[in-house]
């Protein structure tokens, strides 16, 4: 494998998303794909990462040719757009994915890829595995969860051209999964493995999250320093509860994270002055809480509660770090329509939509709430799934669903310990088979002082 050329970048808008393609075409060796999102903050960060890659290539002293770089949303089926972009991909020996906060040393990356014959099928990355059967992975490999590996996308992962070609042919000829998309990393690995017909992930020690000697990549953080955290009073917190959980779930909120809030209200099916709760006149439903959530949205824009830039809607069994959330929100502009949380997808291959999961916490800018309530989109029933209805509505309105892996729809045990131990998690969900206070203290409570803004 030979040296890299200084790339020339251009923009291509496809399917409503911004694509910056990055291809070193002089020797047609490596296409680097920068995973990003449509929100302005993420577009800036991926642009900065692209510039860093260009500068590295320039320091190698090579001749200018062309480089394509994609900004793509972080869910499985946008991979289709990359795989089918064959007028560029056919000439590359490797496709290398990074995230916008992944730093790459190009010379070291080329040394790593040189070890693997590019004419063979390779799926390379830093290995993650489940310690126990996980609900977010549909309890796959329940007899031996550690037997299946999937890539830590923060460290970067690579596909060789022969594998890329076969995946492209599969995508063109097969009816792809069209229900729920939950965890990109795991679902990509399953798709590539193809029940034993394709390669498993090959672990590459030089693909790193923590920087050390010999690494080709390193990850910075999902919780960047964008300045002072937003004020407590800029975040209005809405906790959804019901009478049967007043005595067990609500006390956990009060014992853990409630004290970190500026404005917080509990919304229930009954008024309970001891908490206190607010009844919105919507009966409790056993499944879905769309009617209650839309009542919360209307109340947020009304005069009954203090005006705030941000609305956080959580369940009564959500555990959350409000100081970390306020730090993250400094990176976003509340004047934009922002829907932020852990993103899932539904029916993405059949013109479906993405949505932020309710259990992990749904964060909406005031602008996003205003746009939603000004539209005709809403609940088809009070017990419709509120998070999915919001996702469908925002997709219809052209509001991007912004993903942060710091929000978690499930418990810590449902995620790779190696992965979440390097995060500054913002939320977890469910009290099932765990001590929720202990979970909060271990994973979410900061021991160092925080600004009391």
PDB file of N, CA and C in Angstrom, residues 140-241:
ATOM      1  N   UNK A 140     -29.559 -12.169  21.852  1.00  0.00           N
ATOM      2  CA  UNK A 140     -28.794 -12.992  20.913  1.00  0.00           C
ATOM      3  C   UNK A 140     -27.637 -13.674  21.636  1.00  0.00           C
ATOM      4  N   UNK A 141     -27.333 -14.906  21.194  1.00  0.00           N
ATOM      5  CA  UNK A 141     -26.225 -15.692  21.752  1.00  0.00           C
ATOM      6  C   UNK A 141     -26.374 -15.822  23.271  1.00  0.00           C
ATOM      7  N   UNK A 142     -27.601 -16.086  23.707  1.00  0.00           N
ATOM      8  CA  UNK A 142     -27.888 -16.112  25.146  1.00  0.00           C
ATOM      9  C   UNK A 142     -27.111 -17.200  25.886  1.00  0.00           C
ATOM     10  N   UNK A 143     -26.767 -18.289  25.203  1.00  0.00           N
ATOM     11  CA  UNK A 143     -26.026 -19.360  25.866  1.00  0.00           C
ATOM     12  C   UNK A 143     -24.578 -18.969  26.120  1.00  0.00           C
ATOM     13  N   UNK A 144     -24.031 -18.112  25.268  1.00  0.00           N
ATOM     14  CA  UNK A 144     -22.649 -17.655  25.449  1.00  0.00           C
ATOM     15  C   UNK A 144     -22.511 -16.272  24.831  1.00  0.00           C
ATOM     16  N   UNK A 145     -22.981 -15.229  25.520  1.00  0.00           N
ATOM     17  CA  UNK A 145     -22.987 -13.882  24.934  1.00  0.00           C
ATOM     18  C   UNK A 145     -21.614 -13.382  24.514  1.00  0.00           C
ATOM     19  N   UNK A 146     -20.560 -13.807  25.202  1.00  0.00           N
ATOM     20  CA  UNK A 146     -19.219 -13.308  24.871  1.00  0.00           C
ATOM     21  C   UNK A 146     -18.654 -13.921  23.606  1.00  0.00           C
ATOM     22  N   UNK A 147     -19.360 -14.897  23.021  1.00  0.00           N
ATOM     23  CA  UNK A 147     -18.832 -15.572  21.834  1.00  0.00           C
ATOM     24  C   UNK A 147     -18.966 -14.725  20.578  1.00  0.00           C
ATOM     25  N   UNK A 148     -19.792 -13.698  20.608  1.00  0.00           N
ATOM     26  CA  UNK A 148     -20.013 -12.870  19.425  1.00  0.00           C
ATOM     27  C   UNK A 148     -19.442 -11.481  19.660  1.00  0.00           C
ATOM     28  N   UNK A 149     -18.644 -11.013  18.708  1.00  0.00           N
ATOM     29  CA  UNK A 149     -17.983  -9.722  18.829  1.00  0.00           C
ATOM     30  C   UNK A 149     -18.610  -8.703  17.889  1.00  0.00           C
ATOM     31  N   UNK A 150     -18.624  -7.469  18.314  1.00  0.00           N
ATOM     32  CA  UNK A 150     -19.069  -6.359  17.481  1.00  0.00           C
ATOM     33  C   UNK A 150     -18.137  -5.182  17.724  1.00  0.00           C
ATOM     34  N   UNK A 151     -18.028  -4.255  16.773  1.00  0.00           N
ATOM     35  CA  UNK A 151     -16.978  -3.240  16.866  1.00  0.00           C
ATOM     36  C   UNK A 151     -17.345  -2.083  17.788  1.00  0.00           C
ATOM     37  N   UNK A 152     -16.346  -1.592  18.481  1.00  0.00           N
ATOM     38  CA  UNK A 152     -16.472  -0.323  19.189  1.00  0.00           C
ATOM     39  C   UNK A 152     -16.278   0.761  18.139  1.00  0.00           C
ATOM     40  N   UNK A 153     -17.370   1.375  17.705  1.00  0.00           N
ATOM     41  CA  UNK A 153     -17.294   2.305  16.578  1.00  0.00           C
ATOM     42  C   UNK A 153     -16.501   3.554  16.903  1.00  0.00           C
ATOM     43  N   UNK A 154     -16.306   3.858  18.181  1.00  0.00           N
ATOM     44  CA  UNK A 154     -15.514   5.033  18.534  1.00  0.00           C
ATOM     45  C   UNK A 154     -14.046   4.844  18.170  1.00  0.00           C
ATOM     46  N   UNK A 155     -13.602   3.593  18.065  1.00  0.00           N
ATOM     47  CA  UNK A 155     -12.210   3.304  17.721  1.00  0.00           C
ATOM     48  C   UNK A 155     -12.000   3.164  16.221  1.00  0.00           C
ATOM     49  N   UNK A 156     -13.078   3.203  15.446  1.00  0.00           N
ATOM     50  CA  UNK A 156     -12.990   3.000  14.004  1.00  0.00           C
ATOM     51  C   UNK A 156     -13.118   1.528  13.640  1.00  0.00           C
ATOM     52  N   UNK A 157     -13.644   1.269  12.453  1.00  0.00           N
ATOM     53  CA  UNK A 157     -13.761  -0.098  11.963  1.00  0.00           C
ATOM     54  C   UNK A 157     -13.667  -0.090  10.447  1.00  0.00           C
ATOM     55  N   UNK A 158     -13.222  -1.218   9.887  1.00  0.00           N
ATOM     56  CA  UNK A 158     -12.879  -1.257   8.469  1.00  0.00           C
ATOM     57  C   UNK A 158     -13.489  -2.464   7.776  1.00  0.00           C
ATOM     58  N   UNK A 159     -13.813  -2.266   6.494  1.00  0.00           N
ATOM     59  CA  UNK A 159     -14.269  -3.335   5.608  1.00  0.00           C
ATOM     60  C   UNK A 159     -13.350  -3.374   4.392  1.00  0.00           C
ATOM     61  N   UNK A 160     -12.964  -4.570   3.970  1.00  0.00           N
ATOM     62  CA  UNK A 160     -12.175  -4.695   2.747  1.00  0.00           C
ATOM     63  C   UNK A 160     -13.100  -4.664   1.538  1.00  0.00           C
ATOM     64  N   UNK A 161     -12.536  -4.360   0.378  1.00  0.00           N
ATOM     65  CA  UNK A 161     -13.334  -4.211  -0.839  1.00  0.00           C
ATOM     66  C   UNK A 161     -14.094  -5.483  -1.219  1.00  0.00           C
ATOM     67  N   UNK A 162     -13.499  -6.694  -1.134  1.00  0.00           N
ATOM     68  CA  UNK A 162     -14.286  -7.892  -1.477  1.00  0.00           C
ATOM     69  C   UNK A 162     -15.506  -8.070  -0.581  1.00  0.00           C
ATOM     70  N   UNK A 163     -15.351  -7.784   0.714  1.00  0.00           N
ATOM     71  CA  UNK A 163     -16.495  -7.874   1.616  1.00  0.00           C
ATOM     72  C   UNK A 163     -17.526  -6.806   1.272  1.00  0.00           C
ATOM     73  N   UNK A 164     -17.060  -5.606   0.994  1.00  0.00           N
ATOM     74  CA  UNK A 164     -17.950  -4.513   0.609  1.00  0.00           C
ATOM     75  C   UNK A 164     -18.763  -4.894  -0.632  1.00  0.00           C
ATOM     76  N   UNK A 165     -18.114  -5.519  -1.601  1.00  0.00           N
ATOM     77  CA  UNK A 165     -18.804  -5.919  -2.828  1.00  0.00           C
ATOM     78  C   UNK A 165     -19.895  -6.937  -2.535  1.00  0.00           C
ATOM     79  N   UNK A 166     -19.581  -7.936  -1.679  1.00  0.00           N
ATOM     80  CA  UNK A 166     -20.582  -8.962  -1.373  1.00  0.00           C
ATOM     81  C   UNK A 166     -21.753  -8.376  -0.594  1.00  0.00           C
ATOM     82  N   UNK A 167     -21.479  -7.462   0.330  1.00  0.00           N
ATOM     83  CA  UNK A 167     -22.556  -6.820   1.086  1.00  0.00           C
ATOM     84  C   UNK A 167     -23.452  -5.999   0.171  1.00  0.00           C
ATOM     85  N   UNK A 168     -22.829  -5.330  -0.786  1.00  0.00           N
ATOM     86  CA  UNK A 168     -23.604  -4.544  -1.747  1.00  0.00           C
ATOM     87  C   UNK A 168     -24.552  -5.440  -2.531  1.00  0.00           C
ATOM     88  N   UNK A 169     -24.055  -6.593  -2.971  1.00  0.00           N
ATOM     89  CA  UNK A 169     -24.896  -7.526  -3.724  1.00  0.00           C
ATOM     90  C   UNK A 169     -26.037  -8.044  -2.852  1.00  0.00           C
ATOM     91  N   UNK A 170     -25.771  -8.310  -1.584  1.00  0.00           N
ATOM     92  CA  UNK A 170     -26.834  -8.770  -0.679  1.00  0.00           C
ATOM     93  C   UNK A 170     -27.911  -7.705  -0.525  1.00  0.00           C
ATOM     94  N   UNK A 171     -27.472  -6.465  -0.341  1.00  0.00           N
ATOM     95  CA  UNK A 171     -28.424  -5.374  -0.137  1.00  0.00           C
ATOM     96  C   UNK A 171     -29.312  -5.197  -1.363  1.00  0.00           C
ATOM     97  N   UNK A 172     -28.715  -5.370  -2.544  1.00  0.00           N
ATOM     98  CA  UNK A 172     -29.481  -5.213  -3.775  1.00  0.00           C
ATOM     99  C   UNK A 172     -30.488  -6.340  -3.977  1.00  0.00           C
ATOM    100  N   UNK A 173     -30.187  -7.528  -3.485  1.00  0.00           N
ATOM    101  CA  UNK A 173     -30.999  -8.698  -3.820  1.00  0.00           C
ATOM    102  C   UNK A 173     -31.926  -9.162  -2.705  1.00  0.00           C
ATOM    103  N   UNK A 174     -31.662  -8.766  -1.445  1.00  0.00           N
ATOM    104  CA  UNK A 174     -32.442  -9.293  -0.330  1.00  0.00           C
ATOM    105  C   UNK A 174     -33.466  -8.287   0.167  1.00  0.00           C
ATOM    106  N   UNK A 175     -34.500  -8.823   0.813  1.00  0.00           N
ATOM    107  CA  UNK A 175     -35.431  -7.990   1.553  1.00  0.00           C
ATOM    108  C   UNK A 175     -34.860  -7.782   2.953  1.00  0.00           C
ATOM    109  N   UNK A 176     -34.429  -6.562   3.223  1.00  0.00           N
ATOM    110  CA  UNK A 176     -33.748  -6.302   4.473  1.00  0.00           C
ATOM    111  C   UNK A 176     -34.738  -6.131   5.618  1.00  0.00           C
ATOM    112  N   UNK A 177     -34.230  -6.361   6.811  1.00  0.00           N
ATOM    113  CA  UNK A 177     -35.008  -6.155   8.032  1.00  0.00           C
ATOM    114  C   UNK A 177     -35.654  -4.775   8.015  1.00  0.00           C
ATOM    115  N   UNK A 178     -36.924  -4.708   8.407  1.00  0.00           N
ATOM    116  CA  UNK A 178     -37.620  -3.428   8.319  1.00  0.00           C
ATOM    117  C   UNK A 178     -38.344  -3.047   9.606  1.00  0.00           C
ATOM    118  N   UNK A 179     -38.042  -3.742  10.729  1.00  0.00           N
ATOM    119  CA  UNK A 179     -38.730  -3.376  11.958  1.00  0.00           C
ATOM    120  C   UNK A 179     -37.869  -2.421  12.770  1.00  0.00           C
ATOM    121  N   UNK A 180     -37.377  -2.829  13.922  1.00  0.00           N
ATOM    122  CA  UNK A 180     -36.663  -1.905  14.800  1.00  0.00           C
ATOM    123  C   UNK A 180     -35.151  -1.970  14.595  1.00  0.00           C
ATOM    124  N   UNK A 181     -34.545  -0.803  14.561  1.00  0.00           N
ATOM    125  CA  UNK A 181     -33.090  -0.671  14.564  1.00  0.00           C
ATOM    126  C   UNK A 181     -32.710  -0.082  15.913  1.00  0.00           C
ATOM    127  N   UNK A 182     -31.885  -0.793  16.683  1.00  0.00           N
ATOM    128  CA  UNK A 182     -31.606  -0.392  18.059  1.00  0.00           C
ATOM    129  C   UNK A 182     -30.134  -0.056  18.255  1.00  0.00           C
ATOM    130  N   UNK A 183     -29.249  -1.024  17.987  1.00  0.00           N
ATOM    131  CA  UNK A 183     -27.820  -0.820  18.237  1.00  0.00           C
ATOM    132  C   UNK A 183     -27.047  -1.071  16.948  1.00  0.00           C
ATOM    133  N   UNK A 184     -26.588   0.015  16.337  1.00  0.00           N
ATOM    134  CA  UNK A 184     -25.899  -0.056  15.053  1.00  0.00           C
ATOM    135  C   UNK A 184     -24.728  -1.028  15.071  1.00  0.00           C
ATOM    136  N   UNK A 185     -23.904  -0.954  16.098  1.00  0.00           N
ATOM    137  CA  UNK A 185     -22.683  -1.769  16.150  1.00  0.00           C
ATOM    138  C   UNK A 185     -23.000  -3.254  16.042  1.00  0.00           C
ATOM    139  N   UNK A 186     -23.938  -3.674  16.868  1.00  0.00           N
ATOM    140  CA  UNK A 186     -24.280  -5.089  16.931  1.00  0.00           C
ATOM    141  C   UNK A 186     -24.987  -5.538  15.656  1.00  0.00           C
ATOM    142  N   UNK A 187     -25.866  -4.712  15.134  1.00  0.00           N
ATOM    143  CA  UNK A 187     -26.638  -5.087  13.951  1.00  0.00           C
ATOM    144  C   UNK A 187     -25.765  -5.148  12.704  1.00  0.00           C
ATOM    145  N   UNK A 188     -24.776  -4.269  12.605  1.00  0.00           N
ATOM    146  CA  UNK A 188     -23.830  -4.358  11.490  1.00  0.00           C
ATOM    147  C   UNK A 188     -23.054  -5.663  11.567  1.00  0.00           C
ATOM    148  N   UNK A 189     -22.573  -6.007  12.767  1.00  0.00           N
ATOM    149  CA  UNK A 189     -21.796  -7.235  12.915  1.00  0.00           C
ATOM    150  C   UNK A 189     -22.630  -8.467  12.571  1.00  0.00           C
ATOM    151  N   UNK A 190     -23.897  -8.471  12.990  1.00  0.00           N
ATOM    152  CA  UNK A 190     -24.777  -9.591  12.646  1.00  0.00           C
ATOM    153  C   UNK A 190     -25.004  -9.676  11.137  1.00  0.00           C
ATOM    154  N   UNK A 191     -25.206  -8.535  10.502  1.00  0.00           N
ATOM    155  CA  UNK A 191     -25.443  -8.505   9.065  1.00  0.00           C
ATOM    156  C   UNK A 191     -24.222  -9.029   8.309  1.00  0.00           C
ATOM    157  N   UNK A 192     -23.045  -8.627   8.738  1.00  0.00           N
ATOM    158  CA  UNK A 192     -21.819  -9.069   8.068  1.00  0.00           C
ATOM    159  C   UNK A 192     -21.555 -10.552   8.325  1.00  0.00           C
ATOM    160  N   UNK A 193     -21.776 -10.995   9.543  1.00  0.00           N
ATOM    161  CA  UNK A 193     -21.535 -12.396   9.915  1.00  0.00           C
ATOM    162  C   UNK A 193     -22.477 -13.334   9.165  1.00  0.00           C
ATOM    163  N   UNK A 194     -23.706 -12.919   8.950  1.00  0.00           N
ATOM    164  CA  UNK A 194     -24.677 -13.652   8.127  1.00  0.00           C
ATOM    165  C   UNK A 194     -24.816 -15.103   8.579  1.00  0.00           C
ATOM    166  N   UNK A 195     -25.023 -15.266   9.903  1.00  0.00           N
ATOM    167  CA  UNK A 195     -25.222 -16.589  10.497  1.00  0.00           C
ATOM    168  C   UNK A 195     -24.109 -17.571  10.125  1.00  0.00           C
ATOM    169  N   UNK A 196     -22.901 -17.077  10.113  1.00  0.00           N
ATOM    170  CA  UNK A 196     -21.741 -17.922   9.870  1.00  0.00           C
ATOM    171  C   UNK A 196     -21.261 -17.963   8.434  1.00  0.00           C
ATOM    172  N   UNK A 197     -21.976 -17.332   7.518  1.00  0.00           N
ATOM    173  CA  UNK A 197     -21.564 -17.324   6.114  1.00  0.00           C
ATOM    174  C   UNK A 197     -20.582 -16.194   5.803  1.00  0.00           C
ATOM    175  N   UNK A 198     -20.478 -15.240   6.679  1.00  0.00           N
ATOM    176  CA  UNK A 198     -19.563 -14.124   6.491  1.00  0.00           C
ATOM    177  C   UNK A 198     -18.521 -14.083   7.597  1.00  0.00           C
ATOM    178  N   UNK A 199     -17.583 -13.155   7.513  1.00  0.00           N
ATOM    179  CA  UNK A 199     -16.515 -13.108   8.508  1.00  0.00           C
ATOM    180  C   UNK A 199     -16.980 -12.532   9.842  1.00  0.00           C
ATOM    181  N   UNK A 200     -16.387 -13.027  10.902  1.00  0.00           N
ATOM    182  CA  UNK A 200     -16.542 -12.385  12.198  1.00  0.00           C
ATOM    183  C   UNK A 200     -15.561 -11.218  12.293  1.00  0.00           C
ATOM    184  N   UNK A 201     -15.754 -10.413  13.298  1.00  0.00           N
ATOM    185  CA  UNK A 201     -14.867  -9.270  13.517  1.00  0.00           C
ATOM    186  C   UNK A 201     -13.471  -9.752  13.891  1.00  0.00           C
ATOM    187  N   UNK A 202     -12.466  -9.197  13.222  1.00  0.00           N
ATOM    188  CA  UNK A 202     -11.070  -9.424  13.595  1.00  0.00           C
ATOM    189  C   UNK A 202     -10.597  -8.274  14.471  1.00  0.00           C
ATOM    190  N   UNK A 203     -10.140  -8.583  15.666  1.00  0.00           N
ATOM    191  CA  UNK A 203      -9.723  -7.548  16.610  1.00  0.00           C
ATOM    192  C   UNK A 203      -8.398  -6.931  16.178  1.00  0.00           C
ATOM    193  N   UNK A 204      -8.346  -5.618  16.177  1.00  0.00           N
ATOM    194  CA  UNK A 204      -7.143  -4.875  15.798  1.00  0.00           C
ATOM    195  C   UNK A 204      -6.696  -4.049  17.010  1.00  0.00           C
ATOM    196  N   UNK A 205      -5.581  -4.380  17.635  1.00  0.00           N
ATOM    197  CA  UNK A 205      -5.174  -3.679  18.858  1.00  0.00           C
ATOM    198  C   UNK A 205      -4.837  -2.212  18.640  1.00  0.00           C
ATOM    199  N   UNK A 206      -4.512  -1.836  17.394  1.00  0.00           N
ATOM    200  CA  UNK A 206      -4.168  -0.436  17.118  1.00  0.00           C
ATOM    201  C   UNK A 206      -5.391   0.462  16.954  1.00  0.00           C
ATOM    202  N   UNK A 207      -6.585  -0.128  16.897  1.00  0.00           N
ATOM    203  CA  UNK A 207      -7.811   0.665  16.896  1.00  0.00           C
ATOM    204  C   UNK A 207      -8.186   0.887  18.359  1.00  0.00           C
ATOM    205  N   UNK A 208      -7.975   2.083  18.846  1.00  0.00           N
ATOM    206  CA  UNK A 208      -8.026   2.353  20.289  1.00  0.00           C
ATOM    207  C   UNK A 208      -9.101   3.376  20.628  1.00  0.00           C
ATOM    208  N   UNK A 209      -9.547   3.331  21.862  1.00  0.00           N
ATOM    209  CA  UNK A 209     -10.366   4.406  22.413  1.00  0.00           C
ATOM    210  C   UNK A 209      -9.517   5.325  23.277  1.00  0.00           C
ATOM    211  N   UNK A 210      -8.688   4.732  24.133  1.00  0.00           N
ATOM    212  CA  UNK A 210      -7.769   5.519  24.950  1.00  0.00           C
ATOM    213  C   UNK A 210      -6.434   5.649  24.212  1.00  0.00           C
ATOM    214  N   UNK A 211      -5.881   6.854  24.098  1.00  0.00           N
ATOM    215  CA  UNK A 211      -4.608   7.014  23.372  1.00  0.00           C
ATOM    216  C   UNK A 211      -3.451   6.315  24.079  1.00  0.00           C
ATOM    217  N   UNK A 212      -2.621   5.661  23.304  1.00  0.00           N
ATOM    218  CA  UNK A 212      -1.390   5.034  23.803  1.00  0.00           C
ATOM    219  C   UNK A 212      -0.453   4.841  22.621  1.00  0.00           C
ATOM    220  N   UNK A 213       0.784   4.487  22.919  1.00  0.00           N
ATOM    221  CA  UNK A 213       1.776   4.291  21.868  1.00  0.00           C
ATOM    222  C   UNK A 213       1.318   3.196  20.894  1.00  0.00           C
ATOM    223  N   UNK A 214       1.490   3.473  19.614  1.00  0.00           N
ATOM    224  CA  UNK A 214       1.187   2.485  18.587  1.00  0.00           C
ATOM    225  C   UNK A 214      -0.235   2.514  18.080  1.00  0.00           C
ATOM    226  N   UNK A 215      -1.079   3.370  18.627  1.00  0.00           N
ATOM    227  CA  UNK A 215      -2.475   3.399  18.198  1.00  0.00           C
ATOM    228  C   UNK A 215      -2.620   4.138  16.868  1.00  0.00           C
ATOM    229  N   UNK A 216      -3.510   3.622  16.019  1.00  0.00           N
ATOM    230  CA  UNK A 216      -3.863   4.316  14.783  1.00  0.00           C
ATOM    231  C   UNK A 216      -5.041   5.247  15.004  1.00  0.00           C
ATOM    232  N   UNK A 217      -5.846   4.972  16.031  1.00  0.00           N
ATOM    233  CA  UNK A 217      -7.002   5.806  16.343  1.00  0.00           C
ATOM    234  C   UNK A 217      -7.087   6.016  17.849  1.00  0.00           C
ATOM    235  N   UNK A 218      -7.816   7.039  18.234  1.00  0.00           N
ATOM    236  CA  UNK A 218      -8.151   7.286  19.636  1.00  0.00           C
ATOM    237  C   UNK A 218      -9.419   8.122  19.660  1.00  0.00           C
ATOM    238  N   UNK A 219     -10.207   7.939  20.694  1.00  0.00           N
ATOM    239  CA  UNK A 219     -11.472   8.653  20.812  1.00  0.00           C
ATOM    240  C   UNK A 219     -11.356   9.716  21.887  1.00  0.00           C
ATOM    241  N   UNK A 220     -12.002  10.865  21.643  1.00  0.00           N
ATOM    242  CA  UNK A 220     -11.943  11.937  22.632  1.00  0.00           C
ATOM    243  C   UNK A 220     -13.070  11.773  23.648  1.00  0.00           C
ATOM    244  N   UNK A 221     -14.281  12.219  23.319  1.00  0.00           N
ATOM    245  CA  UNK A 221     -15.366  12.125  24.280  1.00  0.00           C
ATOM    246  C   UNK A 221     -16.710  12.378  23.604  1.00  0.00           C
ATOM    247  N   UNK A 222     -17.763  11.796  24.173  1.00  0.00           N
ATOM    248  CA  UNK A 222     -19.124  12.127  23.768  1.00  0.00           C
ATOM    249  C   UNK A 222     -19.664  13.308  24.577  1.00  0.00           C
ATOM    250  N   UNK A 223     -18.875  13.760  25.583  1.00  0.00           N
ATOM    251  CA  UNK A 223     -19.325  14.857  26.436  1.00  0.00           C
ATOM    252  C   UNK A 223     -18.299  15.982  26.337  1.00  0.00           C
ATOM    253  N   UNK A 224     -18.302  16.712  25.228  1.00  0.00           N
ATOM    254  CA  UNK A 224     -17.267  17.716  24.982  1.00  0.00           C
ATOM    255  C   UNK A 224     -17.436  18.947  25.862  1.00  0.00           C
ATOM    256  N   UNK A 225     -16.380  19.703  25.960  1.00  0.00           N
ATOM    257  CA  UNK A 225     -16.406  20.959  26.711  1.00  0.00           C
ATOM    258  C   UNK A 225     -16.753  22.081  25.735  1.00  0.00           C
ATOM    259  N   UNK A 226     -18.027  22.429  25.698  1.00  0.00           N
ATOM    260  CA  UNK A 226     -18.499  23.507  24.819  1.00  0.00           C
ATOM    261  C   UNK A 226     -18.686  24.809  25.588  1.00  0.00           C
ATOM    262  N   UNK A 227     -18.177  24.860  26.808  1.00  0.00           N
ATOM    263  CA  UNK A 227     -18.342  26.048  27.639  1.00  0.00           C
ATOM    264  C   UNK A 227     -19.038  25.699  28.934  1.00  0.00           C
ATOM    265  N   UNK A 228     -19.450  26.708  29.683  1.00  0.00           N
ATOM    266  CA  UNK A 228     -20.139  26.473  30.943  1.00  0.00           C
ATOM    267  C   UNK A 228     -21.463  25.750  30.700  1.00  0.00           C
ATOM    268  N   UNK A 229     -21.832  24.815  31.569  1.00  0.00           N
ATOM    269  CA  UNK A 229     -23.132  24.148  31.417  1.00  0.00           C
ATOM    270  C   UNK A 229     -24.270  25.161  31.380  1.00  0.00           C
ATOM    271  N   UNK A 230     -25.344  24.794  30.706  1.00  0.00           N
ATOM    272  CA  UNK A 230     -26.501  25.675  30.708  1.00  0.00           C
ATOM    273  C   UNK A 230     -27.057  25.741  32.121  1.00  0.00           C
ATOM    274  N   UNK A 231     -27.775  26.800  32.411  1.00  0.00           N
ATOM    275  CA  UNK A 231     -28.325  26.991  33.749  1.00  0.00           C
ATOM    276  C   UNK A 231     -29.360  25.925  34.085  1.00  0.00           C
ATOM    277  N   UNK A 232     -29.459  25.606  35.366  1.00  0.00           N
ATOM    278  CA  UNK A 232     -30.525  24.714  35.819  1.00  0.00           C
ATOM    279  C   UNK A 232     -31.887  25.226  35.379  1.00  0.00           C
ATOM    280  N   UNK A 233     -32.044  26.530  35.406  1.00  0.00           N
ATOM    281  CA  UNK A 233     -33.338  27.122  35.079  1.00  0.00           C
ATOM    282  C   UNK A 233     -33.648  27.107  33.592  1.00  0.00           C
ATOM    283  N   UNK A 234     -32.668  26.692  32.770  1.00  0.00           N
ATOM    284  CA  UNK A 234     -32.902  26.584  31.332  1.00  0.00           C
ATOM    285  C   UNK A 234     -33.448  25.219  30.929  1.00  0.00           C
ATOM    286  N   UNK A 235     -33.566  24.301  31.900  1.00  0.00           N
ATOM    287  CA  UNK A 235     -34.047  22.948  31.608  1.00  0.00           C
ATOM    288  C   UNK A 235     -35.259  22.664  32.478  1.00  0.00           C
ATOM    289  N   UNK A 236     -36.410  22.505  31.853  1.00  0.00           N
ATOM    290  CA  UNK A 236     -37.616  22.119  32.573  1.00  0.00           C
ATOM    291  C   UNK A 236     -37.747  20.602  32.500  1.00  0.00           C
ATOM    292  N   UNK A 237     -37.914  19.975  33.674  1.00  0.00           N
ATOM    293  CA  UNK A 237     -37.945  18.514  33.754  1.00  0.00           C
ATOM    294  C   UNK A 237     -39.369  18.037  34.004  1.00  0.00           C
ATOM    295  N   UNK A 238     -39.851  17.151  33.142  1.00  0.00           N
ATOM    296  CA  UNK A 238     -41.182  16.557  33.270  1.00  0.00           C
ATOM    297  C   UNK A 238     -41.028  15.066  33.537  1.00  0.00           C
ATOM    298  N   UNK A 239     -41.499  14.623  34.694  1.00  0.00           N
ATOM    299  CA  UNK A 239     -41.428  13.213  35.075  1.00  0.00           C
ATOM    300  C   UNK A 239     -42.807  12.588  34.927  1.00  0.00           C
ATOM    301  N   UNK A 240     -42.921  11.601  34.066  1.00  0.00           N
ATOM    302  CA  UNK A 240     -44.194  10.902  33.877  1.00  0.00           C
ATOM    303  C   UNK A 240     -44.315   9.786  34.917  1.00  0.00           C
ATOM    304  N   UNK A 241     -45.414   9.791  35.655  1.00  0.00           N
ATOM    305  CA  UNK A 241     -45.640   8.754  36.649  1.00  0.00           C
ATOM    306  C   UNK A 241     -47.125   8.438  36.696  1.00  0.00           C
TER     307      UNK A 241
END
